[in-house]
mmCIF file of N, CA and C in Angstrom:
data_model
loop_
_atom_site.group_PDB
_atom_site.id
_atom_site.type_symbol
_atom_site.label_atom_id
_atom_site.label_comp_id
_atom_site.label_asym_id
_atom_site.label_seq_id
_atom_site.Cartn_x
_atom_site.Cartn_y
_atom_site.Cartn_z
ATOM 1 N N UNK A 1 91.311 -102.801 146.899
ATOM 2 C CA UNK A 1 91.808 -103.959 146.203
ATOM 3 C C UNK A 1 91.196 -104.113 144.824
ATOM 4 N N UNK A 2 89.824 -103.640 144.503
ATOM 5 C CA UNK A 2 89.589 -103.724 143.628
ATOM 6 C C UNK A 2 89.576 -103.300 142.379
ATOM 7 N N UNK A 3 90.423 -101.558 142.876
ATOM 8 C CA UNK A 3 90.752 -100.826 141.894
ATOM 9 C C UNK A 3 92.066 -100.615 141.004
ATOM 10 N N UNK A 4 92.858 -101.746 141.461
ATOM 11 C CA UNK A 4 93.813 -101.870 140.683
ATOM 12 C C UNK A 4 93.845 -102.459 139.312
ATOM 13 N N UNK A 5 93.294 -103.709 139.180
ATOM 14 C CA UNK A 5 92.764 -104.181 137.885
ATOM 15 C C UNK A 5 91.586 -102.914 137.127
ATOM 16 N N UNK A 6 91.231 -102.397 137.955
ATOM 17 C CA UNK A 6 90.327 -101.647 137.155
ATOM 18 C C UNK A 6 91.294 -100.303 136.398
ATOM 19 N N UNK A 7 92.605 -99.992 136.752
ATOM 20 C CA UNK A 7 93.747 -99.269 136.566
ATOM 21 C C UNK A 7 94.298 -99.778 135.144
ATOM 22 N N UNK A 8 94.232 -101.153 135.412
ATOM 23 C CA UNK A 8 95.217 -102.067 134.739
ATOM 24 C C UNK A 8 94.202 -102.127 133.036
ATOM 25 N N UNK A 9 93.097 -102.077 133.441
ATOM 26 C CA UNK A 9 91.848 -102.582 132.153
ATOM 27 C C UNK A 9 92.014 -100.981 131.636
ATOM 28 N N UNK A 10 92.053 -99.620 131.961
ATOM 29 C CA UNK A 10 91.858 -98.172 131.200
ATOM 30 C C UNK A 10 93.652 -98.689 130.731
ATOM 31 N N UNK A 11 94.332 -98.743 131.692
ATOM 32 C CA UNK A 11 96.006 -98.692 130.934
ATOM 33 C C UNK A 11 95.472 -98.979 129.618
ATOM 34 N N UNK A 12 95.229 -100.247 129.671
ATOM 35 C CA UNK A 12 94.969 -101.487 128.443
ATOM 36 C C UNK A 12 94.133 -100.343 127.411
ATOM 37 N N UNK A 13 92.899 -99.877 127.714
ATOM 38 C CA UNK A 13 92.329 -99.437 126.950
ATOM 39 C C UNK A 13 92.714 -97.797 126.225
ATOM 40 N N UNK A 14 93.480 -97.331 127.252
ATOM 41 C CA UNK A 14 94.345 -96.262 126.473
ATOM 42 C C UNK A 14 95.366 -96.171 125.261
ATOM 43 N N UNK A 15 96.646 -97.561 125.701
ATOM 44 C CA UNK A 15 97.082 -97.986 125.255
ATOM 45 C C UNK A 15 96.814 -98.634 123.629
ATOM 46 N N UNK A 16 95.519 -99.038 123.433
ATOM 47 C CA UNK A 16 94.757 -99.733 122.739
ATOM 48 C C UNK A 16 94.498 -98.333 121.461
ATOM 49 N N UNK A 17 93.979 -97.591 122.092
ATOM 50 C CA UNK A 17 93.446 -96.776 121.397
ATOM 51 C C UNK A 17 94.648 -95.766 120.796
ATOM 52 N N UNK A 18 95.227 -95.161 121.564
ATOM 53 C CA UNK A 18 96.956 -94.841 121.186
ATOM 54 C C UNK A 18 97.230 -95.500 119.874
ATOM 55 N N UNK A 19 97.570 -96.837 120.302
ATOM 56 C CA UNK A 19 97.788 -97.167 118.858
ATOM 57 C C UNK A 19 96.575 -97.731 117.490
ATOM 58 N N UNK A 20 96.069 -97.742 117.682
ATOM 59 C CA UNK A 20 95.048 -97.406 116.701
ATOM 60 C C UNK A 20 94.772 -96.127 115.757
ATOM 61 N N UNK A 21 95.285 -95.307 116.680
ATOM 62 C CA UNK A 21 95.302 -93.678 116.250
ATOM 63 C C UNK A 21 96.589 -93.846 115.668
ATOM 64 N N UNK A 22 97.362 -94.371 116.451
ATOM 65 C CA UNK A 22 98.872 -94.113 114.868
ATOM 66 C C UNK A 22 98.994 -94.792 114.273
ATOM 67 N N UNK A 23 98.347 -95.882 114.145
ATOM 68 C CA UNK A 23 98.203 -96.853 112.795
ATOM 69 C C UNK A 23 97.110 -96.353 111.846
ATOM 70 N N UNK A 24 96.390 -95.689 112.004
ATOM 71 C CA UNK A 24 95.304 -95.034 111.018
ATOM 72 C C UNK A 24 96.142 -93.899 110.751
ATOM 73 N N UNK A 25 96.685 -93.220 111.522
ATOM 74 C CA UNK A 25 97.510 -91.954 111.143
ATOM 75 C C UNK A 25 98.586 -92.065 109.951
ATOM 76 N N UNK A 26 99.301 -93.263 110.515
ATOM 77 C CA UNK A 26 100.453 -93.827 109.392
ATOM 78 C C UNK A 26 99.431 -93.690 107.885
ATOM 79 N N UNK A 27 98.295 -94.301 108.208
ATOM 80 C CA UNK A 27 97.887 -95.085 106.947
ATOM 81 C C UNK A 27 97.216 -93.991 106.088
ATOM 82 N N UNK A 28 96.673 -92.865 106.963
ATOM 83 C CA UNK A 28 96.332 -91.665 106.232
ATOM 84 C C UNK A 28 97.833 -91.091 105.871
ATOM 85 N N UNK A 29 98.710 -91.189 106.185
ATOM 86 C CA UNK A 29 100.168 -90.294 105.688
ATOM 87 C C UNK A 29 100.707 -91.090 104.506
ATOM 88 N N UNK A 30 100.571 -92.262 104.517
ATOM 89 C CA UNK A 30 100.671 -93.461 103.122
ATOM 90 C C UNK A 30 101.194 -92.530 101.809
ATOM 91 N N UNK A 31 101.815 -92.546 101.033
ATOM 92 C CA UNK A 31 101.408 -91.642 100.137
ATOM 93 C C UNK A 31 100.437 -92.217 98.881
ATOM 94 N N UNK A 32 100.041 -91.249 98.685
ATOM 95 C CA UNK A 32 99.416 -91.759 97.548
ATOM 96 C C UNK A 32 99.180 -90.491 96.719
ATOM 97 N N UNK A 33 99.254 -90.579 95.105
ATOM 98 C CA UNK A 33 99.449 -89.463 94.001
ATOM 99 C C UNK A 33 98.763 -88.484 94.133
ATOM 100 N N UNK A 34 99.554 -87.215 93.865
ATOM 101 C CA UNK A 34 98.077 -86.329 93.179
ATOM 102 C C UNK A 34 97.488 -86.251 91.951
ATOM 103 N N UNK A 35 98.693 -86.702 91.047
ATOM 104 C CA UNK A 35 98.657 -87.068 89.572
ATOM 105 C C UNK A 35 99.556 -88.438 89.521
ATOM 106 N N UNK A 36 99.203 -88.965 87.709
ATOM 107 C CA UNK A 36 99.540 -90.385 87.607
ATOM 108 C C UNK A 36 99.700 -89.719 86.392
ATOM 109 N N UNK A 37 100.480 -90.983 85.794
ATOM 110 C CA UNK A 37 100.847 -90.435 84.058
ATOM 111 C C UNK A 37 100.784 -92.189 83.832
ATOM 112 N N UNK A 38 100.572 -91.937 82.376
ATOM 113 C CA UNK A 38 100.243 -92.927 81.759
ATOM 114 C C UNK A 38 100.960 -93.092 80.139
ATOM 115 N N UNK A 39 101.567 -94.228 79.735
ATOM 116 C CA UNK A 39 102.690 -93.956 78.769
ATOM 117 C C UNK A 39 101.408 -93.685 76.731
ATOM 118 N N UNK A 40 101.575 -92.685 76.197
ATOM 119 C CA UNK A 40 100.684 -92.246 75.869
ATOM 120 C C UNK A 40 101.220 -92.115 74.249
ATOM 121 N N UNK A 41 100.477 -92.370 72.789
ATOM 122 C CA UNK A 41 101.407 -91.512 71.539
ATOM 123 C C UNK A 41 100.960 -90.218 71.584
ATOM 124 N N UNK A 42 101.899 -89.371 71.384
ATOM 125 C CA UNK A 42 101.021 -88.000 71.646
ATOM 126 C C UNK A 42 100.367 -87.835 69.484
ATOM 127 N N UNK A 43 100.661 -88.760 69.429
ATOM 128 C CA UNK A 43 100.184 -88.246 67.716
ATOM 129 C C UNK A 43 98.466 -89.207 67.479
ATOM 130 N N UNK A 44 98.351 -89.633 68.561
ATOM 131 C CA UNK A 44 97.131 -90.399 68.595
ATOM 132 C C UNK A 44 96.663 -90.198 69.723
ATOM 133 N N UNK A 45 97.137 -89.920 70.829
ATOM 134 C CA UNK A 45 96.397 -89.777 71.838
ATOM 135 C C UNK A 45 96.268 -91.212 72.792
ATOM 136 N N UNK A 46 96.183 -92.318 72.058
ATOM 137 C CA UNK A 46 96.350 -93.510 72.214
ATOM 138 C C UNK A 46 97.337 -94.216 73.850
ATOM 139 N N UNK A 47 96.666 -94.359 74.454
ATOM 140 C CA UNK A 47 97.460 -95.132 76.007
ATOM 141 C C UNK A 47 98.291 -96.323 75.137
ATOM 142 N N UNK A 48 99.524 -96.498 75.480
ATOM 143 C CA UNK A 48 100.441 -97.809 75.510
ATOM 144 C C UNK A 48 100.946 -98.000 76.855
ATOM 145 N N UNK A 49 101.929 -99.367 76.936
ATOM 146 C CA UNK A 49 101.926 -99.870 77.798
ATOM 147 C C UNK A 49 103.199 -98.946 78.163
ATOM 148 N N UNK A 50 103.126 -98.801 79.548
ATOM 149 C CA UNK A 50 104.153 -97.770 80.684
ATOM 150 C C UNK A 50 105.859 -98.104 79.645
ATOM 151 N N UNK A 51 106.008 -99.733 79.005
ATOM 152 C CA UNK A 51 107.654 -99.852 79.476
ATOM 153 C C UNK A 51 107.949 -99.048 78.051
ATOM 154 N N UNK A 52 106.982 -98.508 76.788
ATOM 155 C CA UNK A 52 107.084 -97.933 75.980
ATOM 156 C C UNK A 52 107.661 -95.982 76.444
ATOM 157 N N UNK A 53 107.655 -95.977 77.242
ATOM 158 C CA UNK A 53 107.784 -94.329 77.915
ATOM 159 C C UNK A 53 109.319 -94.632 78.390
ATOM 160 N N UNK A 54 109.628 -93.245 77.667
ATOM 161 C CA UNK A 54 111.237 -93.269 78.448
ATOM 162 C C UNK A 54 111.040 -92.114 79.554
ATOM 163 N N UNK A 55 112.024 -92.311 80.833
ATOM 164 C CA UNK A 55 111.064 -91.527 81.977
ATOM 165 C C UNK A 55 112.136 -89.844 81.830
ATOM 166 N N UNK A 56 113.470 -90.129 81.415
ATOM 167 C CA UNK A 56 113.856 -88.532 80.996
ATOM 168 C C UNK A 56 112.987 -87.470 80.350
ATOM 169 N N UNK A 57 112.380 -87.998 78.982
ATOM 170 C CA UNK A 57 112.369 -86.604 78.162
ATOM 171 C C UNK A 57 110.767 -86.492 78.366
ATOM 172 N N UNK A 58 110.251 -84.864 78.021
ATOM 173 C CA UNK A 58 108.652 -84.744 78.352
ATOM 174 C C UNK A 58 108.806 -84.196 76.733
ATOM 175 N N UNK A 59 107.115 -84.575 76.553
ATOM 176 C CA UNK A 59 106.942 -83.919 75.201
ATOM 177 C C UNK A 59 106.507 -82.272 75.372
ATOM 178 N N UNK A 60 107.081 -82.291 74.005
ATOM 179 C CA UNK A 60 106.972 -80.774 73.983
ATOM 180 C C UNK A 60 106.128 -79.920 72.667
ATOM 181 N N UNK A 61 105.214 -80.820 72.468
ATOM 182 C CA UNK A 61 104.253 -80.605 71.645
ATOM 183 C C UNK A 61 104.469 -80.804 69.781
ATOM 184 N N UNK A 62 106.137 -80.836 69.785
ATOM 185 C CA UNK A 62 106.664 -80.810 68.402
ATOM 186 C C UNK A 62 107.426 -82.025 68.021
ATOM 187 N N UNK A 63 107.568 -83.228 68.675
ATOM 188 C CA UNK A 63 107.724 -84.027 68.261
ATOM 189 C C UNK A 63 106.827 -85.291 68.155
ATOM 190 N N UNK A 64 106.331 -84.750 67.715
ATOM 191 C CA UNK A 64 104.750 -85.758 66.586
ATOM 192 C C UNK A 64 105.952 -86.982 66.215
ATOM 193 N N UNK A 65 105.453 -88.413 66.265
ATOM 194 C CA UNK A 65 106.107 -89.056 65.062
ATOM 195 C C UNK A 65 107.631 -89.818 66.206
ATOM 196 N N UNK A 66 107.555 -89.284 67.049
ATOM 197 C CA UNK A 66 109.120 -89.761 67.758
ATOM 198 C C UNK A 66 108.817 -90.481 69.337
ATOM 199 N N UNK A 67 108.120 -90.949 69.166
ATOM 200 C CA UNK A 67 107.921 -91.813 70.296
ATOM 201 C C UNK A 67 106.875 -91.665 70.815
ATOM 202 N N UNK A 68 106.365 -92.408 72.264
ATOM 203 C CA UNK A 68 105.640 -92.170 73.258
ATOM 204 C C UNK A 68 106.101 -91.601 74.246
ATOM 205 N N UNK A 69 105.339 -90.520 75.002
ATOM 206 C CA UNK A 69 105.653 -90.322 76.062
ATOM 207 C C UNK A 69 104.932 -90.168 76.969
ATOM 208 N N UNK A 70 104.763 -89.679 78.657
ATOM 209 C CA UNK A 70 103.883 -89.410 80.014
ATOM 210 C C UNK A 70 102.802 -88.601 79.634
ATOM 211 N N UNK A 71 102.004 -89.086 79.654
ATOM 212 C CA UNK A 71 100.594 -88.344 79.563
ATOM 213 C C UNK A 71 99.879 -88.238 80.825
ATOM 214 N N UNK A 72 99.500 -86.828 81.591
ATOM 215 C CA UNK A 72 99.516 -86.848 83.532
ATOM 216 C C UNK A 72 98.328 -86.620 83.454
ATOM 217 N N UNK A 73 97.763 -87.296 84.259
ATOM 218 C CA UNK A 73 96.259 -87.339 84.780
ATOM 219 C C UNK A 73 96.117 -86.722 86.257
ATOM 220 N N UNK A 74 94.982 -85.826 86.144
ATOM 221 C CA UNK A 74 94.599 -85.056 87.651
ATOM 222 C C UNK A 74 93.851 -86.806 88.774
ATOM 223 N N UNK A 75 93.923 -86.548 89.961
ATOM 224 C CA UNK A 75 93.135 -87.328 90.519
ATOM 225 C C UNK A 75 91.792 -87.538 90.325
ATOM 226 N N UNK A 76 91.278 -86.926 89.821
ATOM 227 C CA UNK A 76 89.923 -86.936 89.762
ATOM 228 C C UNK A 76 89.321 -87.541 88.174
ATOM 229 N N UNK A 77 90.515 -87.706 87.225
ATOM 230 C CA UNK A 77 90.489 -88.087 86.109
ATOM 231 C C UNK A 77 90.149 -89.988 86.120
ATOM 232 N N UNK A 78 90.002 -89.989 84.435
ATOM 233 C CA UNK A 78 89.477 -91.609 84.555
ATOM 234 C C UNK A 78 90.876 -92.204 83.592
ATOM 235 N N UNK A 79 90.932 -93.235 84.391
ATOM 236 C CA UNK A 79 92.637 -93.794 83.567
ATOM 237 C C UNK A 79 91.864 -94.803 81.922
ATOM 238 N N UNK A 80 92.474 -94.163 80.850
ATOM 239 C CA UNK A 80 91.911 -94.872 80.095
ATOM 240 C C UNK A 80 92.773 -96.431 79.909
ATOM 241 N N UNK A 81 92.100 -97.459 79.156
ATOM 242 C CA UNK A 81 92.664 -98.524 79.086
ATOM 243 C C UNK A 81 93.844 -98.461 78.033
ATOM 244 N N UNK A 82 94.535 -99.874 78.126
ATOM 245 C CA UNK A 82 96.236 -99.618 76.741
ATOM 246 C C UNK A 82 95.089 -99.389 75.834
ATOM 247 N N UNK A 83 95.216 -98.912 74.593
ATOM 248 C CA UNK A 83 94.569 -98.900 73.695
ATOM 249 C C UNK A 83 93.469 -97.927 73.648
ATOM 250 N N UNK A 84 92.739 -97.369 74.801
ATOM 251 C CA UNK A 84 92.034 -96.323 74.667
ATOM 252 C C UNK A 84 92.766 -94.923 74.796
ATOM 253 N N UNK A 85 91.609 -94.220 74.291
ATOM 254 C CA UNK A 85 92.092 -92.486 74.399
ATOM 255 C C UNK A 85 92.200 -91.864 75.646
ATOM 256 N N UNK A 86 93.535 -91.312 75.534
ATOM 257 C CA UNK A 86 93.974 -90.433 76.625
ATOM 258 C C UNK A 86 93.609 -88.472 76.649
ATOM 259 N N UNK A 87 93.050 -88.366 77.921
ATOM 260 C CA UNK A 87 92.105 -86.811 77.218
ATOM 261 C C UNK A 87 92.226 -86.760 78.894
ATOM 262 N N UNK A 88 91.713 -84.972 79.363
ATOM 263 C CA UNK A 88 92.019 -84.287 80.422
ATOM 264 C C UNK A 88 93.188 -84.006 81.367
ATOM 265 N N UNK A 89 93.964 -84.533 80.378
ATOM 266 C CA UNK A 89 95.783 -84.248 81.228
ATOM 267 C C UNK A 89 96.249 -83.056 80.734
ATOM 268 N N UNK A 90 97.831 -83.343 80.622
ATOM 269 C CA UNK A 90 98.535 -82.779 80.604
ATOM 270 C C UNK A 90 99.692 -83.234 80.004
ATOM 271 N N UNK A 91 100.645 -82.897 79.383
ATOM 272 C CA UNK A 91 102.330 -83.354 78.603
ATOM 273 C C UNK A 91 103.232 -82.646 79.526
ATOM 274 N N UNK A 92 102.894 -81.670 80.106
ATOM 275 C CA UNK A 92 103.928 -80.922 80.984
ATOM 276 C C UNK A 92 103.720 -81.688 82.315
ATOM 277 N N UNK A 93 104.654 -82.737 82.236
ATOM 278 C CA UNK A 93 105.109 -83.136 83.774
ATOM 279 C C UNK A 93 105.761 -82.344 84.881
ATOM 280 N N UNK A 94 106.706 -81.566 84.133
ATOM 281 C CA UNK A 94 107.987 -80.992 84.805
ATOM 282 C C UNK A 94 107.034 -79.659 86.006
ATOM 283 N N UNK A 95 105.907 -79.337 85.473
ATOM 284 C CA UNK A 95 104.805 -78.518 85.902
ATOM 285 C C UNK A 95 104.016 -78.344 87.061
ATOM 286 N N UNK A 96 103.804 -79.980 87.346
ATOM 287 C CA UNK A 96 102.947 -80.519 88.334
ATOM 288 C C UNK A 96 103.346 -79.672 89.754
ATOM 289 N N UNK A 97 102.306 -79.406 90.349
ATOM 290 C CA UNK A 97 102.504 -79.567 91.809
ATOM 291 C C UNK A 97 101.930 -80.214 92.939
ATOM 292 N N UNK A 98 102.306 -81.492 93.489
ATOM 293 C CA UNK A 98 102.066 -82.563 93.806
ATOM 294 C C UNK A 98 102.784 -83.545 93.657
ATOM 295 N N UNK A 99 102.437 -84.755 94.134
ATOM 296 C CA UNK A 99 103.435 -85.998 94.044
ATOM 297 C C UNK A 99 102.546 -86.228 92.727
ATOM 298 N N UNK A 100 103.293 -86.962 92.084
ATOM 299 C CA UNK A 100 103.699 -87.604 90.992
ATOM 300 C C UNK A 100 103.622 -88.991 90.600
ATOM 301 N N UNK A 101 102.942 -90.064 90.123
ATOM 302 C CA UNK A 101 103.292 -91.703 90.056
ATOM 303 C C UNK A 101 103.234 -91.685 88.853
ATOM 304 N N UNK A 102 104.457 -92.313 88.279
ATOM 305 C CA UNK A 102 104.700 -92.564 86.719
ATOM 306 C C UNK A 102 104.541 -93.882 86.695
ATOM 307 N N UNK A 103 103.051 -94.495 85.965
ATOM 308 C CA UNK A 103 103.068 -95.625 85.356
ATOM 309 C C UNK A 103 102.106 -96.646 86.380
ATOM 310 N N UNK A 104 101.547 -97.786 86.154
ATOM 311 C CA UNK A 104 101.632 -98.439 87.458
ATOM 312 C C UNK A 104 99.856 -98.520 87.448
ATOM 313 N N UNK A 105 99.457 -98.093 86.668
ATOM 314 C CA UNK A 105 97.695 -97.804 86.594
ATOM 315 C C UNK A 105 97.700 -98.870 86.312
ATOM 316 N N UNK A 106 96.185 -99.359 86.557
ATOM 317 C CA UNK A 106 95.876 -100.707 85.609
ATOM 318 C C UNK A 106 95.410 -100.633 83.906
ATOM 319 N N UNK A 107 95.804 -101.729 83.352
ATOM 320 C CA UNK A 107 95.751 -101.397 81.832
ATOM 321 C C UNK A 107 94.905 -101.770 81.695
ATOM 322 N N UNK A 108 93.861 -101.986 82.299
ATOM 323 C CA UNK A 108 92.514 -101.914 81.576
ATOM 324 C C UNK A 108 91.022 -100.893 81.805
ATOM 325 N N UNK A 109 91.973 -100.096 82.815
ATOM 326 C CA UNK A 109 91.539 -98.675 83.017
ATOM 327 C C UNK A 109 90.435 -98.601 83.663
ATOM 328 N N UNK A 110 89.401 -97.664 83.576
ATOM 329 C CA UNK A 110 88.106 -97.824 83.966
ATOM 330 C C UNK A 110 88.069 -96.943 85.653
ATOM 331 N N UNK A 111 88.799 -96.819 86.431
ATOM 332 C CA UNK A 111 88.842 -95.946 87.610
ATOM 333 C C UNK A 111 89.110 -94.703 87.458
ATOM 334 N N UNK A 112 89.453 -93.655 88.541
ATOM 335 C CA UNK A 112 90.018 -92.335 88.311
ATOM 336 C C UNK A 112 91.398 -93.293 89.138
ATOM 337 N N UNK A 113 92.242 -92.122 88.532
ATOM 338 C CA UNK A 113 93.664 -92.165 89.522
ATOM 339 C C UNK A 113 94.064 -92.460 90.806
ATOM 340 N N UNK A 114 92.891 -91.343 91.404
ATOM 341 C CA UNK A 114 93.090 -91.284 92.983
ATOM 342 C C UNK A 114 92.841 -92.746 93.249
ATOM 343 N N UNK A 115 91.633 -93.263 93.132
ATOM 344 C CA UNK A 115 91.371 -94.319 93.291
ATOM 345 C C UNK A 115 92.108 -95.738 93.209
ATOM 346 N N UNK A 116 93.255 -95.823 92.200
ATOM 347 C CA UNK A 116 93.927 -96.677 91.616
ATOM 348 C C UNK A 116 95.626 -96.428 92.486
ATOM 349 N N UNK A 117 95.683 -95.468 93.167
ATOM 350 C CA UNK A 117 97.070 -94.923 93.647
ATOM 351 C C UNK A 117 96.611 -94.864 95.233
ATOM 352 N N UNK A 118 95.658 -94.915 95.696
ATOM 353 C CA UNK A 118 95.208 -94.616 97.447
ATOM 354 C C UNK A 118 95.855 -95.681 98.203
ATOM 355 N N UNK A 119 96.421 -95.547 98.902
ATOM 356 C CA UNK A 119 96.666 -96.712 100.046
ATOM 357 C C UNK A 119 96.340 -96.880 101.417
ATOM 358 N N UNK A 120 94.853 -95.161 101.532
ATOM 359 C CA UNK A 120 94.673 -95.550 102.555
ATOM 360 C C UNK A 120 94.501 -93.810 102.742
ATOM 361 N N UNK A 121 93.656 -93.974 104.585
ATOM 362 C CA UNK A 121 93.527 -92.690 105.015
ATOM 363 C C UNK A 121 92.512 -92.178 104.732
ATOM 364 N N UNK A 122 92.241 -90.721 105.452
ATOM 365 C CA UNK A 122 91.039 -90.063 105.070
ATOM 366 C C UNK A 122 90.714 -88.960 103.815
ATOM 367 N N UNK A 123 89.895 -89.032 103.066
ATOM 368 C CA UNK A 123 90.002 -88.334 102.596
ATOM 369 C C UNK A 123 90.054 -88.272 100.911
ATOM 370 N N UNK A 124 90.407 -86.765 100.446
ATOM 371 C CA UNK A 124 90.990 -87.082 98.992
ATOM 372 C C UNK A 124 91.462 -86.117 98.893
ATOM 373 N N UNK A 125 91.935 -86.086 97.707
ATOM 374 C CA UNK A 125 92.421 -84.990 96.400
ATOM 375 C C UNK A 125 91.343 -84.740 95.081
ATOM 376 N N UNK A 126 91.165 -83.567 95.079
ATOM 377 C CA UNK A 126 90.860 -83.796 94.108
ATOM 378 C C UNK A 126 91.904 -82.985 92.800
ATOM 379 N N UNK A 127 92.838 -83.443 92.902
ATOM 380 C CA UNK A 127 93.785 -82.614 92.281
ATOM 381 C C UNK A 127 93.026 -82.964 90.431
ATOM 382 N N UNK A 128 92.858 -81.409 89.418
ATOM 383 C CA UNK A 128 93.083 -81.835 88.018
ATOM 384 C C UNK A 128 93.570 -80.757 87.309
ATOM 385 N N UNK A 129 93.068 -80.465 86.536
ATOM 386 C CA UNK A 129 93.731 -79.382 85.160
ATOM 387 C C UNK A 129 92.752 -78.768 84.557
ATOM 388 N N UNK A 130 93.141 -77.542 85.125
ATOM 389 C CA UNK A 130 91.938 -76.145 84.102
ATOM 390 C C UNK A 130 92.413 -75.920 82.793
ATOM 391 N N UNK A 131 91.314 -75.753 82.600
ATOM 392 C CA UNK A 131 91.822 -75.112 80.538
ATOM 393 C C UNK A 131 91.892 -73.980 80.429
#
């Protein structure tokens, strides 16, 4: 008689743990970037704000003078603030291999990427860019 509740308390505690494991699982599968881009002048180097970036065209090193465009940061990089200098990326978006988040950093910078894009889970990336 007494071992039925005691049946009933492991159910419970299997059960329990089951889902715990796929709610941490979900939350490690979350996505989160390997790179981030940040809306950038490429004739200054200079971060502006994301709604200045048009998300079609990538620069291509020769148009100095014609807009802003995505400037991609590795995960492991530090997001500079609007107004500060943008350095250790990349202009070739189309390049990347990895997920991708265009825009969406905080503008007053100061983190790496990964950090600013994580939603969770174990682990990291350290995704960046060799010279």
């Amino acid at each position: 008689m007494t071992t039925t509740p005691r049946r009933r308390m492991r159910s419970a505690s299997v059960a329990i743990g089951i889902t715990a494991l796929a709610a941490s699982g979900l939350t490690g599968c979350a996505s989160s970037a390997d790179y981030a881009a940040v809306c950038v002048d490429p004739e200054t180097q200079e971060r502006v704000e994301d709604k200045e970036c048009d998300d079609d065209s990538e620069y291509n090193g020769s148009s100095v003078g014609s807009g802003f465009f995505w400037y991609y940061l590795g995960a492991s990089s530090r997001v500079p603030a609007v107004g500060g200098l943008a350095s250790g990326g990349t202009w070739r978006g189309s390049g990347l291999n990895g997920t991708v988040q265009r825009g969406g950093l905080p503008t007053t910078g100061g983190s790496s990427v990964k950090s600013t894009t994580t939603k969770g889970g174990f682990g990291g990336s350290s995704r960046g860019f060799s010279s």
